[in-house]
Short mmCIF file of C-alpha atoms and ligand atoms in Angstrom, two decimals:
data_model
loop_
_atom_site.label_atom_id
_atom_site.label_comp_id
_atom_site.label_asym_id
_atom_site.label_seq_id
_atom_site.Cartn_x
_atom_site.Cartn_y
_atom_site.Cartn_z
CA MET A 540 -23.31 -4.43 24.80
CA THR A 541 -21.73 -1.11 25.84
CA ASN A 542 -23.22 2.38 25.87
CA GLN A 543 -24.28 4.30 22.78
CA VAL A 544 -21.40 5.84 20.86
CA LYS A 545 -21.88 9.57 20.65
CA LYS A 546 -18.28 10.67 20.82
CA VAL A 547 -15.21 9.28 19.07
CA VAL A 548 -11.74 10.20 20.28
CA VAL A 549 -8.86 9.77 17.83
CA LEU A 550 -5.43 9.56 19.46
CA GLY A 551 -2.77 10.66 16.97
CA GLY A 552 -2.38 13.28 14.28
CA GLY A 553 -0.42 11.40 11.61
CA THR A 554 -1.87 10.23 8.31
CA SER A 555 -3.99 7.61 10.06
CA GLY A 556 -5.36 9.96 12.69
CA TRP A 557 -6.40 12.68 10.28
CA MET A 558 -7.71 10.26 7.69
CA SER A 559 -9.82 8.52 10.34
CA ALA A 560 -11.16 11.78 11.73
CA ALA A 561 -11.96 13.24 8.31
CA LEU A 562 -13.74 10.17 6.96
CA ILE A 563 -15.76 9.49 10.10
CA LYS A 564 -16.92 13.08 10.42
CA LYS A 565 -17.65 13.42 6.71
CA VAL A 566 -19.68 10.21 6.45
CA LEU A 567 -21.36 10.12 9.86
CA GLY A 568 -21.82 13.87 10.28
CA ASP A 569 -23.96 14.71 13.31
CA VAL A 570 -24.18 11.07 14.40
CA VAL A 571 -20.94 11.56 16.35
CA ASP A 572 -18.63 14.21 17.72
CA VAL A 573 -14.99 13.64 16.83
CA GLU A 574 -12.06 14.93 18.87
CA LEU A 575 -8.44 14.31 17.83
CA VAL A 576 -5.57 14.48 20.31
CA GLU A 577 -2.01 14.83 19.09
CA SER A 578 1.28 15.77 20.59
CA GLU A 579 3.67 17.99 18.70
CA SER A 580 6.42 16.91 21.09
CA ILE A 581 6.17 13.37 19.70
CA GLY A 582 5.52 14.21 16.07
CA ILE A 583 4.67 11.85 13.23
CA VAL A 584 6.65 9.08 11.54
CA GLY A 585 6.89 11.36 8.48
CA VAL A 586 7.29 8.74 5.76
CA GLY A 587 4.64 7.10 3.58
CA GLU A 588 4.67 8.76 0.22
CA ALA A 589 3.45 6.17 -2.27
CA THR A 590 -0.18 5.15 -2.57
CA ILE A 591 -2.39 2.80 -4.58
CA PRO A 592 -5.54 3.61 -6.60
CA PRO A 593 -8.17 3.11 -3.84
CA ILE A 594 -6.98 6.44 -2.41
CA GLN A 595 -9.17 7.98 -5.10
CA HIS A 596 -12.20 6.81 -3.08
CA VAL A 597 -10.97 8.69 -0.01
CA ASN A 598 -10.60 11.82 -2.09
CA GLU A 599 -14.03 11.38 -3.69
CA THR A 600 -15.69 10.77 -0.32
CA LEU A 601 -14.09 13.88 1.13
CA GLY A 602 -15.03 15.92 -1.94
CA ILE A 603 -11.41 16.78 -2.64
CA ASP A 604 -10.59 18.71 -5.80
CA GLU A 605 -7.85 16.70 -7.52
CA ALA A 606 -5.87 19.63 -8.90
CA GLU A 607 -5.85 21.33 -5.48
CA PHE A 608 -4.81 18.06 -3.88
CA ILE A 609 -1.87 17.70 -6.28
CA ARG A 610 -0.77 21.26 -5.58
CA GLU A 611 -1.14 21.09 -1.78
CA THR A 612 0.62 17.76 -1.29
CA LYS A 613 3.28 18.24 -4.02
CA ALA A 614 1.93 15.07 -5.58
CA THR A 615 2.91 13.25 -8.75
CA ILE A 616 1.14 10.46 -10.59
CA LYS A 617 1.88 6.80 -9.90
CA LEU A 618 1.01 4.19 -12.53
CA ALA A 619 3.13 1.31 -11.29
CA ILE A 620 6.06 0.11 -9.25
CA LYS A 621 9.13 -0.88 -11.19
CA PHE A 622 10.91 -3.79 -9.50
CA GLU A 623 14.59 -3.85 -10.37
CA ASN A 624 17.07 -6.66 -9.54
CA TRP A 625 14.43 -8.70 -7.71
CA ARG A 626 14.57 -11.94 -9.70
CA VAL A 627 18.16 -11.53 -10.83
CA LYS A 628 20.48 -8.53 -10.93
CA GLY A 629 20.07 -6.43 -14.06
CA GLU A 630 16.47 -7.45 -14.78
CA SER A 631 13.31 -5.50 -14.04
CA TYR A 632 9.55 -5.79 -14.32
CA TYR A 633 6.56 -3.61 -13.50
CA HIS A 634 3.68 -4.18 -11.17
CA THR A 635 1.18 -1.85 -12.80
CA PHE A 636 -2.29 -0.88 -11.60
CA SER A 637 -4.06 -2.11 -14.71
CA ALA A 638 -4.87 -5.50 -16.21
CA PRO A 639 -3.16 -6.85 -19.33
CA GLY A 640 -5.10 -7.40 -22.57
CA ARG A 641 -8.80 -8.15 -22.58
CA SER A 642 -10.09 -11.30 -20.90
CA LEU A 643 -12.49 -13.76 -22.54
CA PRO A 644 -15.62 -14.81 -20.69
CA PHE A 645 -14.45 -17.43 -18.13
CA CYS A 646 -10.80 -17.11 -19.15
CA HIS A 647 -8.29 -14.44 -18.21
CA PHE A 648 -6.18 -12.85 -20.92
CA HIS A 649 -2.96 -14.28 -19.49
CA HIS A 650 -4.03 -17.79 -20.53
CA LEU A 651 -4.11 -16.61 -24.15
CA TRP A 652 -0.78 -14.94 -23.63
CA THR A 653 0.72 -18.08 -22.04
CA ARG A 654 -0.27 -20.07 -25.08
CA ALA A 655 1.19 -17.42 -27.38
CA ASN A 656 4.35 -17.41 -25.30
CA GLN A 657 4.67 -21.17 -25.48
CA LEU A 658 4.22 -20.99 -29.28
CA GLY A 659 6.98 -18.39 -29.46
CA ILE A 660 4.60 -15.72 -30.76
CA ASP A 661 4.87 -13.31 -27.83
CA ASP A 662 7.42 -12.77 -25.10
CA ASN A 663 6.22 -9.73 -23.17
CA LEU A 664 3.00 -9.75 -21.19
CA TRP A 665 3.50 -6.11 -20.19
CA ALA A 666 3.32 -4.94 -23.80
CA HIS A 667 -0.43 -5.63 -23.44
CA ASP A 668 -0.75 -3.24 -20.51
CA ILE A 669 -1.71 0.40 -20.97
CA ASN A 670 -0.07 1.50 -17.70
CA PHE A 671 3.20 -0.11 -18.72
CA HIS A 672 3.40 1.87 -21.97
CA ALA A 673 2.56 5.17 -20.28
CA ALA A 674 5.02 4.49 -17.44
CA GLU A 675 7.85 3.55 -19.81
CA ALA A 676 7.20 6.62 -21.94
CA GLY A 677 6.96 8.90 -18.87
CA ARG A 678 3.55 10.09 -20.02
CA PHE A 679 0.13 10.55 -18.48
CA ALA A 680 -3.37 11.84 -19.26
CA LYS A 681 -6.79 11.28 -17.75
CA LEU A 682 -8.42 9.23 -20.50
CA GLN A 683 -12.06 10.05 -21.22
CA THR A 684 -13.37 6.59 -22.09
CA GLN A 685 -15.62 3.98 -20.51
CA ASP A 686 -13.87 1.13 -22.36
CA PRO A 687 -12.15 -1.05 -19.74
CA LEU A 688 -9.44 -1.77 -22.31
CA PHE A 689 -8.18 1.77 -21.72
CA ASP A 690 -8.65 1.90 -17.98
CA LEU A 691 -5.48 3.74 -16.98
CA LYS A 692 -5.62 3.28 -13.21
CA TYR A 693 -3.45 5.54 -11.14
CA ALA A 694 -2.54 6.67 -7.65
CA TYR A 695 -0.21 9.35 -6.29
CA HIS A 696 3.14 9.93 -4.71
CA PHE A 697 2.89 12.79 -2.21
CA ASP A 698 4.66 14.50 0.66
CA SER A 699 3.32 12.73 3.74
CA GLY A 700 3.72 15.76 6.03
CA LEU A 701 1.77 17.96 3.62
CA TYR A 702 -0.87 15.26 3.15
CA GLY A 703 -1.46 15.09 6.92
CA GLN A 704 -1.83 18.87 7.07
CA TYR A 705 -4.22 18.82 4.13
CA LEU A 706 -6.40 16.20 5.83
CA ARG A 707 -6.25 18.21 9.04
CA LYS A 708 -7.63 21.30 7.27
CA ILE A 709 -10.47 19.24 5.83
CA SER A 710 -11.21 17.60 9.18
CA GLU A 711 -11.34 20.89 11.04
CA ARG A 712 -13.61 22.34 8.37
CA LEU A 713 -15.93 19.38 8.91
CA GLY A 714 -16.08 20.06 12.64
CA VAL A 715 -13.40 17.78 14.11
CA LYS A 716 -12.06 19.26 17.33
CA ARG A 717 -8.26 19.16 17.68
CA THR A 718 -6.59 19.05 21.08
CA GLU A 719 -2.86 19.40 21.38
CA GLY A 720 -1.27 17.57 24.29
CA LEU A 721 0.66 14.56 25.44
CA VAL A 722 -1.42 11.71 26.81
CA ASP A 723 0.29 10.52 29.97
CA GLN A 724 -2.50 8.49 31.52
CA VAL A 725 -5.26 6.31 30.09
CA ASN A 726 -8.22 5.75 32.41
CA LEU A 727 -10.28 2.57 32.27
CA ASN A 728 -13.82 2.15 33.54
CA VAL A 729 -13.48 0.04 36.67
CA GLN A 730 -16.56 -2.04 35.89
CA THR A 731 -16.22 -2.69 32.15
CA GLY A 732 -12.48 -2.31 31.60
CA ASP A 733 -13.18 -0.05 28.61
CA VAL A 734 -11.19 3.11 28.01
CA GLU A 735 -13.06 6.03 29.52
CA SER A 736 -10.73 9.00 29.18
CA LEU A 737 -7.25 10.23 28.29
CA LYS A 738 -5.46 12.46 30.73
CA LEU A 739 -3.06 14.91 29.16
CA LYS A 740 0.17 16.09 30.71
CA ASN A 741 -1.38 19.53 31.30
CA GLY A 742 -4.13 17.90 33.38
CA HIS A 743 -6.86 18.19 30.75
CA LEU A 744 -9.17 15.15 30.49
CA VAL A 745 -10.53 13.95 27.14
CA THR A 746 -13.52 11.62 27.50
CA GLY A 747 -15.18 9.50 24.80
CA ASP A 748 -17.24 6.40 24.01
CA LEU A 749 -15.07 4.92 21.26
CA PHE A 750 -11.30 5.42 20.95
CA ILE A 751 -9.31 5.11 17.75
CA ASP A 752 -5.68 4.44 18.45
CA CYS A 753 -3.63 6.16 15.76
CA SER A 754 -0.64 6.74 18.03
CA GLY A 755 1.82 5.06 15.66
CA PHE A 756 4.25 2.28 16.59
CA ARG A 757 3.70 3.03 20.30
CA GLY A 758 0.12 1.80 20.23
CA VAL A 759 -0.59 3.84 23.39
CA LEU A 760 -4.09 2.38 23.87
CA ILE A 761 -4.14 -0.96 22.04
CA ASN A 762 -0.70 -2.06 23.13
CA GLN A 763 0.59 -0.09 26.11
CA LYS A 764 -2.74 0.09 27.96
CA LEU A 765 -4.77 -2.90 26.82
CA GLY A 766 -1.80 -5.24 26.21
CA THR A 767 -3.52 -6.76 23.19
CA GLY A 768 -0.45 -8.69 22.05
CA PHE A 769 1.39 -8.76 18.76
CA GLU A 770 1.75 -11.41 16.06
CA ASP A 771 5.35 -11.18 14.88
CA TRP A 772 6.10 -11.95 11.21
CA SER A 773 9.82 -11.22 11.19
CA HIS A 774 10.61 -14.88 10.38
CA TRP A 775 8.98 -14.26 6.98
CA LEU A 776 9.80 -10.61 6.55
CA PRO A 777 13.10 -9.99 8.36
CA CYS A 778 13.54 -6.35 7.30
CA ASP A 779 13.15 -4.30 10.48
CA ARG A 780 14.60 -0.91 9.60
CA ALA A 781 14.60 1.75 6.98
CA VAL A 782 16.99 4.59 6.39
CA ALA A 783 15.44 7.55 4.57
CA MET A 784 17.15 10.42 2.78
CA PRO A 785 15.56 13.00 0.47
CA SER A 786 17.36 14.09 -2.68
CA GLU A 787 16.89 16.71 -5.39
CA ARG A 788 14.10 16.11 -7.86
CA HIS A 789 14.83 14.92 -11.34
CA GLN A 790 14.41 17.21 -14.26
CA HIS A 791 11.74 14.78 -15.50
CA THR A 792 9.61 13.02 -12.91
CA THR A 793 8.70 9.40 -13.59
CA PRO A 794 5.06 8.37 -13.11
CA TYR A 795 6.09 5.29 -11.15
CA THR A 796 7.92 4.23 -7.98
CA ARG A 797 11.22 2.41 -8.26
CA SER A 798 11.97 -0.52 -5.96
CA ILE A 799 15.57 -1.61 -6.34
CA ALA A 800 16.72 -4.81 -4.64
CA HIS A 801 20.17 -4.84 -3.01
CA GLU A 802 22.14 -7.61 -1.31
CA ALA A 803 20.02 -7.46 1.86
CA GLY A 804 16.98 -5.31 1.30
CA TRP A 805 15.65 -2.85 -1.21
CA GLN A 806 15.63 0.83 -2.01
CA TRP A 807 12.65 2.99 -2.85
CA ARG A 808 12.78 6.05 -5.10
CA ILE A 809 9.63 8.15 -5.05
CA PRO A 810 9.49 11.20 -7.32
CA LEU A 811 7.70 14.26 -5.90
CA GLN A 812 7.36 17.74 -7.34
CA HIS A 813 9.99 19.27 -5.05
CA ARG A 814 12.26 16.32 -4.25
CA ASN A 815 12.77 12.58 -4.47
CA GLY A 816 11.89 10.46 -1.47
CA ASN A 817 14.53 7.72 -1.04
CA GLY A 818 14.93 4.99 1.47
CA LEU A 819 16.54 1.63 2.03
CA VAL A 820 14.53 -1.07 3.78
CA TYR A 821 16.87 -3.59 5.39
CA SER A 822 17.32 -6.18 8.06
CA SER A 823 19.56 -5.35 11.00
CA ARG A 824 20.65 -9.02 10.92
CA TYR A 825 22.43 -8.40 7.61
CA TYR A 826 23.34 -4.66 7.54
CA SER A 827 24.41 -2.25 10.26
CA ASP A 828 22.73 1.19 10.23
CA GLU A 829 25.98 2.74 9.00
CA GLN A 830 26.29 0.24 6.14
CA ALA A 831 22.68 0.87 5.15
CA ALA A 832 23.09 4.66 5.20
CA GLU A 833 26.24 4.43 3.12
CA LEU A 834 24.63 2.08 0.63
CA LEU A 835 21.66 4.40 0.22
CA ALA A 836 23.83 7.51 -0.11
CA SER A 837 25.96 5.86 -2.78
CA ASN A 838 22.90 4.80 -4.76
CA LEU A 839 21.03 8.11 -4.94
CA ASP A 840 20.60 9.33 -8.48
CA THR A 841 20.41 13.00 -7.49
CA PRO A 842 22.30 14.99 -4.78
CA ALA A 843 21.08 14.48 -1.18
CA LEU A 844 19.06 17.27 0.41
CA ASP A 845 19.38 16.20 4.04
CA ASP A 846 21.04 13.74 6.41
CA SER A 847 19.80 10.19 6.62
CA ARG A 848 17.30 9.11 9.28
CA VAL A 849 16.85 5.55 10.58
CA ILE A 850 13.35 4.27 11.36
CA LYS A 851 12.97 1.00 13.28
CA PHE A 852 9.90 -1.17 12.88
CA ARG A 853 8.48 -4.55 13.67
CA THR A 854 6.59 -6.51 11.04
CA GLY A 855 3.36 -8.07 12.15
CA ARG A 856 0.00 -7.02 13.49
CA THR A 857 -1.80 -6.51 16.73
CA ARG A 858 -3.69 -9.68 17.71
CA LYS A 859 -7.00 -7.84 17.69
CA GLN A 860 -7.49 -4.70 15.68
CA TRP A 861 -10.56 -3.93 17.80
CA ASN A 862 -10.17 -4.63 21.52
CA ARG A 863 -12.81 -3.46 24.01
CA ASN A 864 -13.78 0.05 22.84
CA VAL A 865 -10.43 0.70 21.14
CA ILE A 866 -9.81 0.31 17.42
CA ALA A 867 -6.21 0.41 16.25
CA VAL A 868 -5.62 2.08 12.91
CA GLY A 869 -2.37 2.77 11.04
CA LEU A 870 0.99 1.87 12.55
CA ALA A 871 -0.66 1.12 15.90
CA SER A 872 -2.52 -1.75 14.24
CA GLY A 873 0.50 -3.41 12.63
CA PHE A 874 3.12 -2.91 10.00
CA LEU A 875 4.03 -4.36 6.64
CA GLU A 876 7.05 -2.92 4.91
CA PRO A 877 6.20 -0.42 2.16
CA LEU A 878 7.12 -2.71 -0.76
CA GLU A 879 3.61 -2.50 -2.23
CA SER A 880 2.57 0.84 -0.65
CA THR A 881 -0.18 -0.78 1.38
CA SER A 882 -0.12 0.97 4.78
CA ILE A 883 -2.14 4.05 3.91
CA TYR A 884 -4.59 1.77 2.11
CA LEU A 885 -4.91 -0.32 5.31
CA VAL A 886 -5.80 2.88 7.18
CA GLN A 887 -8.50 3.64 4.63
CA SER A 888 -9.82 0.10 4.70
CA ALA A 889 -9.94 0.00 8.53
CA VAL A 890 -11.87 3.26 8.72
CA VAL A 891 -14.31 2.26 5.99
CA ARG A 892 -14.89 -1.05 7.81
CA LEU A 893 -15.46 0.79 11.08
CA ILE A 894 -17.96 3.14 9.45
CA LYS A 895 -19.82 0.16 7.99
CA PHE A 896 -19.90 -1.54 11.40
CA PHE A 897 -20.36 1.69 13.33
CA PRO A 898 -21.67 0.73 16.80
CA HIS A 899 -23.85 3.77 17.40
CA MET A 900 -26.16 1.82 19.75
CA GLY A 901 -23.27 0.18 21.62
CA ILE A 902 -20.60 -2.40 20.82
CA GLU A 903 -21.77 -5.96 20.16
CA ASP A 904 -19.29 -8.83 20.53
CA ALA A 905 -20.36 -10.39 17.23
CA GLN A 906 -19.75 -7.14 15.38
CA ARG A 907 -16.31 -6.72 16.93
CA ASP A 908 -15.39 -10.34 16.14
CA GLU A 909 -16.36 -9.96 12.50
CA TYR A 910 -14.41 -6.72 12.25
CA ASN A 911 -11.38 -8.52 13.66
CA ARG A 912 -11.81 -11.51 11.34
CA GLN A 913 -11.87 -9.28 8.29
CA SER A 914 -8.94 -7.15 9.44
CA LYS A 915 -6.80 -10.21 10.13
CA LEU A 916 -7.55 -11.81 6.79
CA GLU A 917 -6.84 -8.61 4.91
CA TYR A 918 -3.47 -8.22 6.64
CA ASP A 919 -2.54 -11.90 6.15
CA LEU A 920 -3.21 -11.77 2.42
CA ILE A 921 -1.12 -8.65 1.87
CA ARG A 922 1.66 -10.22 3.94
CA ASP A 923 1.67 -13.28 1.66
CA PHE A 924 1.84 -11.09 -1.43
CA ILE A 925 4.88 -9.29 -0.01
CA ILE A 926 6.59 -12.55 0.96
CA LEU A 927 6.16 -13.72 -2.65
CA HIS A 928 8.57 -11.01 -3.87
CA TYR A 929 11.31 -12.17 -1.54
CA HIS A 930 10.82 -15.89 -1.63
CA VAL A 931 10.51 -16.55 -5.37
CA THR A 932 13.81 -15.27 -6.64
CA ASP A 933 16.82 -16.65 -8.49
CA ARG A 934 19.23 -14.47 -6.59
CA VAL A 935 21.89 -16.44 -4.77
CA ASP A 936 24.50 -13.69 -4.50
CA SER A 937 24.05 -13.09 -0.76
CA GLN A 938 23.08 -14.91 2.42
CA PHE A 939 19.96 -12.75 2.65
CA TRP A 940 18.56 -13.95 -0.68
CA ARG A 941 19.52 -17.56 -0.02
CA ASP A 942 17.72 -17.39 3.32
CA MET A 943 14.67 -15.86 1.65
CA GLN A 944 14.52 -18.68 -0.89
CA ASN A 945 14.94 -21.41 1.69
CA MET A 946 12.47 -20.20 4.30
CA GLU A 947 9.14 -21.91 4.84
CA VAL A 948 6.31 -19.67 3.74
CA PRO A 949 2.59 -19.67 4.67
CA LYS A 950 0.68 -22.63 3.21
CA ARG A 951 -1.82 -20.42 1.41
CA LEU A 952 1.07 -18.87 -0.53
CA VAL A 953 2.65 -22.26 -1.29
CA ASP A 954 -0.69 -23.43 -2.73
CA LYS A 955 -1.19 -20.28 -4.75
CA ILE A 956 2.23 -20.57 -6.37
CA ALA A 957 1.73 -24.29 -7.08
CA GLN A 958 -1.66 -23.70 -8.67
CA PHE A 959 -0.30 -20.97 -10.92
CA LYS A 960 2.71 -23.05 -11.97
CA LYS A 961 0.54 -25.99 -12.86
CA SER A 962 -2.46 -24.38 -14.54
CA GLY A 963 -1.94 -20.63 -14.82
CA ALA A 964 -4.96 -20.21 -12.55
CA ILE A 965 -5.02 -17.51 -9.88
CA THR A 966 -7.80 -17.58 -7.33
CA HIS A 967 -8.94 -14.29 -5.91
CA GLU A 968 -9.67 -14.73 -2.24
CA GLU A 969 -12.20 -12.85 -0.17
CA LEU A 970 -10.73 -9.55 1.07
CA ASP A 971 -7.52 -9.85 -0.92
CA LEU A 972 -6.55 -6.32 -1.88
CA PHE A 973 -4.55 -7.72 -4.79
CA TRP A 974 -6.51 -9.07 -7.74
CA GLU A 975 -5.35 -11.53 -10.41
CA PRO A 976 -3.36 -9.00 -12.49
CA SER A 977 -1.23 -8.10 -9.48
CA TRP A 978 -0.41 -11.69 -8.54
CA LEU A 979 0.18 -12.46 -12.21
CA GLN A 980 2.68 -9.66 -12.75
CA VAL A 981 4.69 -10.41 -9.63
CA MET A 982 4.66 -14.20 -10.13
CA LEU A 983 5.78 -13.84 -13.75
CA GLY A 984 8.20 -11.06 -12.89
CA GLN A 985 9.80 -13.21 -10.20
CA GLY A 986 10.22 -15.99 -12.72
CA ILE A 987 7.30 -18.40 -12.30
CA LYS A 988 6.02 -19.57 -15.67
CA PRO A 989 2.83 -21.60 -15.83
CA THR A 990 3.22 -24.91 -17.63
CA ASP A 991 -0.42 -25.05 -18.71
CA TYR A 992 -3.23 -22.63 -19.58
CA HIS A 993 -7.02 -22.69 -19.70
CA PRO A 994 -8.43 -24.85 -22.57
CA LEU A 995 -10.48 -21.89 -23.84
CA ALA A 996 -7.21 -20.34 -24.99
CA ASN A 997 -7.06 -23.10 -27.65
CA GLN A 998 -10.14 -21.86 -29.48
CA PHE A 999 -8.10 -19.69 -31.88
CA SER A 1000 -5.75 -20.83 -34.62
CA THR A 1001 -2.09 -19.96 -34.21
CA GLU A 1002 -2.39 -17.29 -36.94
CA LYS A 1003 -5.46 -15.75 -35.31
CA LEU A 1004 -3.75 -15.75 -31.92
CA ALA A 1005 -0.68 -14.01 -33.36
CA GLU A 1006 -2.88 -11.39 -34.99
CA MET A 1007 -4.82 -10.84 -31.74
CA MET A 1008 -1.59 -10.40 -29.77
CA ALA A 1009 -0.17 -7.91 -32.27
CA ASN A 1010 -3.41 -5.89 -32.34
CA MET A 1011 -3.68 -5.86 -28.57
CA LYS A 1012 -0.16 -4.49 -28.17
CA LYS A 1013 -0.86 -1.73 -30.65
CA ALA A 1014 -4.16 -0.83 -29.01
CA LYS A 1015 -2.60 -0.70 -25.54
CA GLN A 1016 0.32 1.41 -26.67
CA ALA A 1017 -1.64 3.85 -28.84
CA PRO A 1018 -3.00 6.14 -26.05
CA SER A 1019 0.45 6.77 -24.55
CA LEU A 1020 1.72 7.98 -27.95
CA GLN A 1021 -0.78 10.85 -27.74
CA MET A 1022 -0.36 11.74 -24.07
CA PRO A 1023 1.57 14.72 -22.73
CA THR A 1024 4.61 13.94 -20.62
CA HIS A 1025 3.97 13.41 -16.93
CA ASP A 1026 5.46 16.84 -16.12
CA GLU A 1027 3.42 18.53 -18.85
CA PHE A 1028 0.29 16.90 -17.44
CA LEU A 1029 1.03 18.18 -13.90
CA LYS A 1030 1.54 21.65 -15.29
CA MET A 1031 -1.59 21.68 -17.45
CA PHE A 1032 -3.84 20.01 -14.89
CA ALA A 1033 -2.65 21.48 -11.61
CA GLY A 1034 -0.47 24.40 -12.64
CA VAL A 1035 2.64 23.03 -10.93
C1 FAD B 2086 9.95 3.43 6.31
C2 FAD B 2086 8.50 3.55 6.05
C3 FAD B 2086 8.04 3.82 4.76
C4 FAD B 2086 6.68 3.89 4.50
N1 FAD B 2086 6.23 4.10 3.21
C5 FAD B 2086 4.91 4.04 2.95
C6 FAD B 2086 4.42 4.19 1.64
O1 FAD B 2086 5.16 4.42 0.70
N2 FAD B 2086 3.09 4.08 1.44
C7 FAD B 2086 2.22 3.83 2.47
O2 FAD B 2086 1.02 3.69 2.23
N3 FAD B 2086 2.66 3.76 3.73
C8 FAD B 2086 3.97 3.85 4.00
N4 FAD B 2086 4.40 3.76 5.29
C9 FAD B 2086 3.44 3.72 6.38
C10 FAD B 2086 2.95 5.14 6.67
O3 FAD B 2086 4.02 5.97 6.98
C11 FAD B 2086 1.98 5.12 7.84
O4 FAD B 2086 0.97 4.19 7.57
C12 FAD B 2086 1.33 6.46 8.00
O5 FAD B 2086 2.27 7.45 8.10
C13 FAD B 2086 0.46 6.47 9.21
O6 FAD B 2086 1.19 6.62 10.39
P1 FAD B 2086 0.37 6.83 11.72
O7 FAD B 2086 -0.51 8.00 11.56
O8 FAD B 2086 -0.28 5.55 12.08
O9 FAD B 2086 1.50 7.10 12.81
P2 FAD B 2086 2.41 8.41 13.08
O10 FAD B 2086 2.67 9.18 11.86
O11 FAD B 2086 3.59 7.91 13.85
O12 FAD B 2086 1.52 9.31 14.02
C14 FAD B 2086 1.37 9.03 15.41
C15 FAD B 2086 0.65 10.17 16.08
O13 FAD B 2086 0.34 9.80 17.42
C16 FAD B 2086 0.68 10.86 18.27
N5 FAD B 2086 0.98 10.33 19.60
C17 FAD B 2086 1.70 9.22 19.91
N6 FAD B 2086 1.77 9.06 21.23
C18 FAD B 2086 1.07 10.07 21.79
C19 FAD B 2086 0.76 10.46 23.11
N7 FAD B 2086 1.20 9.78 24.18
N8 FAD B 2086 0.02 11.57 23.30
C20 FAD B 2086 -0.43 12.29 22.24
N9 FAD B 2086 -0.18 11.97 20.97
C21 FAD B 2086 0.56 10.87 20.73
C22 FAD B 2086 1.85 11.55 17.61
O14 FAD B 2086 1.96 12.88 18.05
C23 FAD B 2086 1.42 11.46 16.14
O15 FAD B 2086 0.57 12.55 15.85
C24 FAD B 2086 5.77 3.72 5.56
C25 FAD B 2086 6.23 3.51 6.87
C26 FAD B 2086 7.58 3.40 7.12
C27 FAD B 2086 8.05 3.17 8.52
#
């Protein structure tokens, strides 16, 4: 057991640093002092613009006013990701944030749908999804209903630089102390080996009891100082670079992200109020940086606003998210490409976990081990979900896609796919961020069709099943017919 934790030092002022500082100070209040150190000379990674619905909990916890948030971060609404050309060129499907249809007790809706599909009654699962209809129509409203049938779940696209600044304002208001300076030495306690202080280039010393490493890909504490080690996943996820390039906004902003597969990677298109965020995620084994930049530039759907910028990354995670008295959060803790917008969520999840385990009386080994077990499992499960998109594809038009199809994938994923193919069943595992509807949409979208369904789906006659399917579609589409357009909503709700 180490000493009591009275002061937390956060190293890094990107999204992860400011989110960590804000949440810890807001929830723990006077229990701890929080000091954040950041260096303007290094700057932030400056990408990370698409989120998933749990971000609403961060905003609620911090008491953020949603309309102000939308204005300050130039945010738009995100209902889904549209995956284009992933199974075959010219085809697309959505991964929405909601669940299709209405499930029966003990039997998910998709079993009913599978039966209907096999009978030739219904060919589109997504027509039973409220988010799909709103996304396709380019519409949005905050629905005032408790009925889970109409649970229109949403997240945001935002400007990552503005989001960091917004969180900084909140943190400073809550009492977080900000220190500007470049850390050029990390001092360890000679007896315990724990981090004791950070020495800045100007000579200033920042001491603390617990250190949160939010220093980005460098991992100044977890990696450079403690040498924690890295588990490399590039054999499953070979993309190791992204080229980013902003472009002019569209006249009408879509309430969804686009993810467009190319011969060796994929392109994101994220609509913001003032511009589109665009990027191409690729593998340097298949594209040179110049090829990637050219490909992106030639596939923008609005004029470019700036030059392209290449960002290099390594896919994998640090072997221990919590090592000694250092907890790695954000890019310092690992990286999974932004295909499912999971990185900011992983920041949130790490900080919430830390707050739950907060070692105010000193760090216990058992507590640290459990924190690490949970963090590893959470990362591994998201990794498998991302591999699914690449591995289960019918594309054979390039070496990249052939390699993706032929690679060996983690056993847990192999079993999950086999179970779904055979029975339509999807098991939700402990700590999996993605629930059944997410796995369902991506497995179906990538072309896996279950051969069987749950026997409870046989309880209705064919006529009754057809009637239920038709009614469900109508019910799920009806709200979007009444909604304002996405742009009208932003104007009415946030005045932008
Ligand atoms: C191409 C790409 C696209 C992405 N898209 C998404 C997305 O759509 N959705 C999503 O959720 N996530 C996305 N992410 C991830 C997201 O960008 C990051 O999770 C998020 O920005 C957090 O970054 P960070 O704060 O950990 O690191 P950074 O932003 O790199 O911040 C690091 C901080 O550490 C400081 N620092 C470093 N070294 C020192 C030192 N020696 N002394 C003092 N200060 C130091 C820097 O000054 C900086 O303030 C994407 C990432 C990439 C690479």
